[in-house]
XYZ file of C-alpha atoms in Angstrom:
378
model
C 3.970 21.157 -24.102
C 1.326 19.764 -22.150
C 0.727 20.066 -18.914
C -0.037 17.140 -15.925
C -0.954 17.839 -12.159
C -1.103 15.103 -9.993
C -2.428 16.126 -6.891
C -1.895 13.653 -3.602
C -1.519 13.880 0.022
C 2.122 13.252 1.331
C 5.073 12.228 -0.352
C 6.399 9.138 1.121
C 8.967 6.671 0.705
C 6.700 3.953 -1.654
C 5.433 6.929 -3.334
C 8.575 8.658 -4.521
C 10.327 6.146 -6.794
C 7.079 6.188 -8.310
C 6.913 9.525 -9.259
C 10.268 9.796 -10.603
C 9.538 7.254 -13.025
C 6.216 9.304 -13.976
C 8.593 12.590 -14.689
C 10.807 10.364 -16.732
C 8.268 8.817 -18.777
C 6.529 12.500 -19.052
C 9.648 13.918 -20.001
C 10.216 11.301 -22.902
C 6.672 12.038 -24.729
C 7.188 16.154 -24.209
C 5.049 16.642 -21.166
C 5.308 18.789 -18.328
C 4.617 16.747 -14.737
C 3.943 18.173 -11.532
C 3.057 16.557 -7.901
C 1.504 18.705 -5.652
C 1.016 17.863 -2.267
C -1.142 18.696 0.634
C 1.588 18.991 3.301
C 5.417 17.460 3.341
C 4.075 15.442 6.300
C 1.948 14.492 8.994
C 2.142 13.230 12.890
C 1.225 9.706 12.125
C 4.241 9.241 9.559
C 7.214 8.199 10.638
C 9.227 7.212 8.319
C 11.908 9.841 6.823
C 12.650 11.054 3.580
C 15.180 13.032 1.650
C 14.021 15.634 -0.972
C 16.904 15.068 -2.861
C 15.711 11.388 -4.015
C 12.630 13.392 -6.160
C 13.515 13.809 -9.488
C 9.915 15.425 -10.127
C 8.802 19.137 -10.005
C 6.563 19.827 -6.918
C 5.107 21.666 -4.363
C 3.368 21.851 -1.070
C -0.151 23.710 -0.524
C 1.115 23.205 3.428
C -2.263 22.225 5.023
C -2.558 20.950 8.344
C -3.672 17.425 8.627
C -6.779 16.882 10.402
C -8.348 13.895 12.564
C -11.473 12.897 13.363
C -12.030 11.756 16.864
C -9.324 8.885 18.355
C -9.010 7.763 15.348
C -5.224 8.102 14.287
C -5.579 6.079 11.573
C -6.933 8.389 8.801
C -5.425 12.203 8.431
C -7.746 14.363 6.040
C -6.548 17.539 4.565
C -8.576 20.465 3.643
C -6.756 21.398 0.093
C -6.612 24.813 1.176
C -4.753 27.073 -1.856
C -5.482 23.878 -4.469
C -8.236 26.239 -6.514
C -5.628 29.517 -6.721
C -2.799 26.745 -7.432
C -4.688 25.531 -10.159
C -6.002 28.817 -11.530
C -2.277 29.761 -11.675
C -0.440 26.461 -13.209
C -3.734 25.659 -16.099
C -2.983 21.988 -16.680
C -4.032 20.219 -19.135
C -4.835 17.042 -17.146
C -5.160 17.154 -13.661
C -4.943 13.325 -11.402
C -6.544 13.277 -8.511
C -6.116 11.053 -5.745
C -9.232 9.372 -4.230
C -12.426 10.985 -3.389
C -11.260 13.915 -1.274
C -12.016 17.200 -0.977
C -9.356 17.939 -3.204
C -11.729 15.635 -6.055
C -14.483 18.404 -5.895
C -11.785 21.197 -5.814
C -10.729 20.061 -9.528
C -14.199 19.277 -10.403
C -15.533 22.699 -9.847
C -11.960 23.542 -11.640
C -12.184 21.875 -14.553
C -15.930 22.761 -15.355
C -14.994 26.608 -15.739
C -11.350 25.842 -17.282
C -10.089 23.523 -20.121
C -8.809 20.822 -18.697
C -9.575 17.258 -17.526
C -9.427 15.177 -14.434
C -8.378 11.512 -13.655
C -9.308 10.193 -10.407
C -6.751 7.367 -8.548
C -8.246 5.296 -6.445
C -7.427 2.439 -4.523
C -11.171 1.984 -2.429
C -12.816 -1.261 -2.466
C -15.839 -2.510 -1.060
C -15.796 -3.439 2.239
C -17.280 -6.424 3.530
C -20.452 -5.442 6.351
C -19.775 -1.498 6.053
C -22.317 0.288 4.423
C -21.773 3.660 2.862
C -24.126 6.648 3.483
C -25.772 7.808 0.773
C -24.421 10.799 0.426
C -21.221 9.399 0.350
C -22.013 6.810 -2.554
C -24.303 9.561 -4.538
C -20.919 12.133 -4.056
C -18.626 9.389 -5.572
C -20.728 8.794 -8.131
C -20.952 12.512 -9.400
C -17.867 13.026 -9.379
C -17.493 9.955 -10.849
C -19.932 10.668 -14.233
C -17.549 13.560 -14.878
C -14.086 12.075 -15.050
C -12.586 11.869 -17.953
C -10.994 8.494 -16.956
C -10.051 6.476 -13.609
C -6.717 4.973 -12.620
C -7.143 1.886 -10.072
C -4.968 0.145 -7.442
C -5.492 -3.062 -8.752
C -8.708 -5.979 -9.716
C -10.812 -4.800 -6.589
C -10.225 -1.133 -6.738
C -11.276 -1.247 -10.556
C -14.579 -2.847 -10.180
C -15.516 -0.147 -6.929
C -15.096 2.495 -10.110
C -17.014 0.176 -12.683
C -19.825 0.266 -10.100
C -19.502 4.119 -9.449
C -20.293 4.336 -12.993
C -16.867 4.116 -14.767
C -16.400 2.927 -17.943
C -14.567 0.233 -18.744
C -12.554 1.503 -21.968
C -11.142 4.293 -19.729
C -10.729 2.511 -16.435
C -6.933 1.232 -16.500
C -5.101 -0.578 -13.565
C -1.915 0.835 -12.357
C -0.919 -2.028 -10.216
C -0.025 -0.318 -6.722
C 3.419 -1.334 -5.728
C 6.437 -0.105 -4.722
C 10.576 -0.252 -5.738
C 10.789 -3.419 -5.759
C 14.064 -3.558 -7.437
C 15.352 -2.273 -4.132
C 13.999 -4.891 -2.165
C 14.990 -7.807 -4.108
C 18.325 -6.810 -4.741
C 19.252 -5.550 -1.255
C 17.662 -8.796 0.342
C 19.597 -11.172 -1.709
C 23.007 -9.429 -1.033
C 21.983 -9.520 2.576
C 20.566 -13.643 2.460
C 23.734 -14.760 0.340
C 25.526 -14.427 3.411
C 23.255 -15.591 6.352
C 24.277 -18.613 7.793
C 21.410 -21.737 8.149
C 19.565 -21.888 11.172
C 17.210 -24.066 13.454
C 15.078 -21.721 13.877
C 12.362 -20.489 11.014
C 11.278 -16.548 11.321
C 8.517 -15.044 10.335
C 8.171 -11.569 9.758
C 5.043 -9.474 10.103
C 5.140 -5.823 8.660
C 2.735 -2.572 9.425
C 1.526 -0.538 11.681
C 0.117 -1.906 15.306
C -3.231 -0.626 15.135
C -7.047 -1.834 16.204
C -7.461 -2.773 12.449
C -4.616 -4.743 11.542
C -5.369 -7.202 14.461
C -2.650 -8.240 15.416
C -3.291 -10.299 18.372
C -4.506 -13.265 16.104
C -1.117 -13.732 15.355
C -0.670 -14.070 18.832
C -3.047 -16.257 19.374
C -1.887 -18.157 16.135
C 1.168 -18.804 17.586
C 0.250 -19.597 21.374
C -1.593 -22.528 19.685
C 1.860 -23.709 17.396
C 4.018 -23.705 20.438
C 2.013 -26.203 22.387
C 3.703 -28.676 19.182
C 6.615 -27.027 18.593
C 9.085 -23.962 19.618
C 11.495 -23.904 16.709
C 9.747 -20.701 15.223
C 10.147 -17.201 15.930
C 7.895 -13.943 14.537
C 9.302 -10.528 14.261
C 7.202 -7.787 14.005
C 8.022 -5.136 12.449
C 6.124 -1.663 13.288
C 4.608 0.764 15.798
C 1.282 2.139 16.764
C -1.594 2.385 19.884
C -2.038 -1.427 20.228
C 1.879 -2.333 21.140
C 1.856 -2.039 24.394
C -1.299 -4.183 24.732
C 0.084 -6.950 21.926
C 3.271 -6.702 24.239
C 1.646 -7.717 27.183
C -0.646 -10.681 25.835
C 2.733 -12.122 25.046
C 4.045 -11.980 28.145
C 1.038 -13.055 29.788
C 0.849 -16.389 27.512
C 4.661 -16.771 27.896
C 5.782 -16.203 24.329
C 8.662 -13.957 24.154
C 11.178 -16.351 22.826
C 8.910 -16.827 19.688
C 7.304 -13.226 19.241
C 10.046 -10.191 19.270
C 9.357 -6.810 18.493
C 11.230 -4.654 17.284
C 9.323 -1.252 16.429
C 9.222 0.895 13.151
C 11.755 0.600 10.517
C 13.247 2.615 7.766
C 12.789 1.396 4.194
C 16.968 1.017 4.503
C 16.512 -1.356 7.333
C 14.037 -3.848 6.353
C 16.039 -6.333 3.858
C 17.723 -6.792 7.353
C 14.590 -8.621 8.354
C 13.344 -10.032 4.899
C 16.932 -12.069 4.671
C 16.127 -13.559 7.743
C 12.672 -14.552 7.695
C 11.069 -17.570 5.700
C 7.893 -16.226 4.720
C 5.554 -13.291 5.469
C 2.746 -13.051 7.731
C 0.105 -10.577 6.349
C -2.730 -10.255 8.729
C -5.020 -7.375 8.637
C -8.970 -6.971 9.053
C -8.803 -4.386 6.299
C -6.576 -2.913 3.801
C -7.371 -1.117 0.472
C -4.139 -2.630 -0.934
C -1.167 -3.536 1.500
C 2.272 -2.612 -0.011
C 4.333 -5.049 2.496
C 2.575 -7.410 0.162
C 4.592 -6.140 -2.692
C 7.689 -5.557 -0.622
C 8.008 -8.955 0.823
C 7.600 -10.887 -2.445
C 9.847 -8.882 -4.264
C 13.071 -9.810 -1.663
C 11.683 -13.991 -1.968
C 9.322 -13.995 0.574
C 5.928 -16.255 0.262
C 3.292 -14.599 1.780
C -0.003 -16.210 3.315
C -1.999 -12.954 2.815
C -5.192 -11.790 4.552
C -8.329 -12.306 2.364
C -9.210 -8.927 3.803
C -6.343 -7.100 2.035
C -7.036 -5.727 -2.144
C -3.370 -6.752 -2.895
C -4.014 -10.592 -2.100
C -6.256 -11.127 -5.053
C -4.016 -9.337 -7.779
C -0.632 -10.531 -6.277
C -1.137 -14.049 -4.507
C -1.181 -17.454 -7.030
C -2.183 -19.971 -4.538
C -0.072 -22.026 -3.567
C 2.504 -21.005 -5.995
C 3.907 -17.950 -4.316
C 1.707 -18.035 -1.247
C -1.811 -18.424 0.089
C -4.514 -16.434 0.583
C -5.844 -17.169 3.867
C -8.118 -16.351 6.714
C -6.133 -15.599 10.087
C -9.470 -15.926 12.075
C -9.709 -19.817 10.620
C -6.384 -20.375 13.613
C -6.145 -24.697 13.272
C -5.990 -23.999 9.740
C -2.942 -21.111 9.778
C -1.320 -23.469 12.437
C -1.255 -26.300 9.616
C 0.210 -23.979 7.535
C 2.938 -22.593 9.449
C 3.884 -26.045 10.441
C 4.191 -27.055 6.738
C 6.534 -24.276 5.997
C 8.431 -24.823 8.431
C 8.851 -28.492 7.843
C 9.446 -27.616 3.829
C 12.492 -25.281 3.531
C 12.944 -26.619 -0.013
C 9.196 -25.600 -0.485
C 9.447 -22.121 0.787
C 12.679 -21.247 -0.914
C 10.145 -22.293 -4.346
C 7.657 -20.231 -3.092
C 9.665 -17.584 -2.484
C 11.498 -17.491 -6.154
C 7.906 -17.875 -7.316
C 7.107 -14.534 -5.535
C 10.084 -12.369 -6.618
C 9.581 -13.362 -10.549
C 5.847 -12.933 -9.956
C 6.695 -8.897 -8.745
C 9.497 -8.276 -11.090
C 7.020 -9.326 -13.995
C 3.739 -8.472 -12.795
C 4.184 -5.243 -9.796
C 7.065 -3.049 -11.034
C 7.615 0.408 -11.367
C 7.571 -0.163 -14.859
C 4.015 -1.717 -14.934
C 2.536 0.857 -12.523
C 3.941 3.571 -14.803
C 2.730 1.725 -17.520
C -1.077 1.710 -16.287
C -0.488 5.758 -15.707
C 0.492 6.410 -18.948
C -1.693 4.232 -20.890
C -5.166 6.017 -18.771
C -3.196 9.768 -19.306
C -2.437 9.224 -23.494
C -6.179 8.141 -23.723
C -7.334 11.473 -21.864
C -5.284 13.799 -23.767
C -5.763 13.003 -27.016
């Protein structure tokens, strides 16, 4: 039987039902899966999980998370133990998350052991950042001696292809979530809300510098001076909500902006069968799972041209709109259009949940795995 490490950070609750459909499909072609993690947790994380849900073999290596600066944002871990762990299990395949320290830890592995590495990535270029050198000229080493390269999605793909990846062992594993859970949980919860005047929106993450918020603020400062028959609930926590809570006081908004802090997985349907569509603003995001959430319980989404998952998820116009949250007259002309087109945005929204359930399952994503990890092994 052949073995198959997958090394990551923390397990989470997107991450999980993942995994257990990786040990499933592992255990159907006679191979032996393990995830090994750097730590069960760190301080940033809130949300909570129960080990019981992972129907995968694991372990924890039980670093402590380190942060650079103020930034809370980013938690790196050192690996420490990875080298003796891998010494001790001998995989035949080892995936690797990203370009971490843990990446060099199986590349020094692998080139004095038999085995062969995969690296996952989700990076994408970033529009005006410029990598160091030493950063790009790393990436690219390690790089020249994988034996293949899982991506996120479209964007995260052609970062590797100009890394030096090849493209006949480059394979997308579309990065998504359960999103059986979400559509069927929100559609128990809809069939029984009752019609209102009023059209939510719901925005979902965390309340930090680089999601920018505040233009949805200022978004809907400008709506209200037509209209008040809107409300947006955000959804999430982090250093910029007390400042985000006093800009809308200060421009008088708290009957159409409530917050309402971080949720469990369990408790967001709660909020999906309320809302008509999904506002995804963010001035950066490698991928954006709320993406993948929100269109999976019938929500159209008018997603940030600054987040990966817009380009692989978002048919314009069909299921949402890609869109730029700086361009404000133009996101007030589209608010004002959904809400003025229920019949529209229920469309949309159908559009969305078919578009997941075909396109973003677990299914595909395990698909995309297993496809890159058959080529590798044999």
């Amino acid at each position: 039987m052949k073995k198959v490490i997958l090394i990551t950070n923390i397990p989470n609750p997107y991450r999980v039902p993942l995994f257990n459909e990786l040990a499933n499909r592992h255990q159907s072609l006679d191979l032996k899966l393990k995830i090994v993690f750097a730590n069960s947790t760190y301080k940033r994380r809130l949300f909570k999980l129960n080990e019981a849900d992972f129907k995968f073999e694991y372990s924890y290596l039980n670093n402590e998370a380190i942060t650079v600066g103020n930034n809370t944002e980013n938690a790196y871990f050192t690996y420490k133990g990875l080298t003796k762990l891998l010494s001790k299990e001998n995989p035949d395949l080892i995936i690797v998350s990203g370009f971490s320290s843990a990446t060099l830890k199986v590349f020094y592995h692998c080139l004095f052991h038999k085995a062969k590495y995969i690296i996952w990535n989700g990076s994408i270029e970033k529009k005006g950042r410029k990598d160091s050198y030493i950063r790009i000229l790393q990436r690219k080493f390690l790089s020249q001696f994988a034996s293949g390269f899982i991506a996120y999605g479209s964007r995260a793909k052609s970062y590797l292809l100009n890394l030096g990846a090849k493209e006949d062992n480059t394979f997308i594993a579309t990065n998504t979530v359960d999103t059986s859970y979400f559509e069927s949980q929100t559609n128990l919860l809809r069939a029984n809300e009752s019609t209102s005047a009023l059209t939510r929106f719901i925005y979902l993450g965390y309340l930090v510098p680089r999601k920018n918020v505040g233009l949805l603020i200022d978004i809907a400062h400008q709506l209200k001076q037509k209209r008040s028959d809107f409300c947006i609930d955000i959804i999430g926590d982090g250093e910029s909500k007390n400042s985000l809570e006093r800009k809308v006081e200060e421009l008088q908004l708290t009957d159409q902006i409530k917050f309402h802090g971080f949720k469990q997985k369990e408790e967001l349907p709660t909020y999906f069968a309320k809302s008509s569509a999904l506002l995804f603003q963010t001035d950066f995001d490698i991928w954006g799972l709320v993406l993948n959430e929100a269109m999976a319980a019938g929500l159209p989404c008018l997603a940030s041209i600054n987040a990966g998952a817009s380009y692989d998820l978002i048919e314009e116009g069909v299921n949402g709109y890609l869109v730029n949250y700086e361009n404000k007259e133009t996101m007030v002309q589209k608010l004002e259009f959904l809400i003025e087109n229920p019949e529209k945005v229920a469309e949309m929204g159908k559009q969305a949940s078919d578009f997941i359930r075909k396109k973003a399952s677990l299914a595909t994503a395990a698909d995309g795995f297993m496809e890159a990890i058959g080529k590798t092994l044999h």
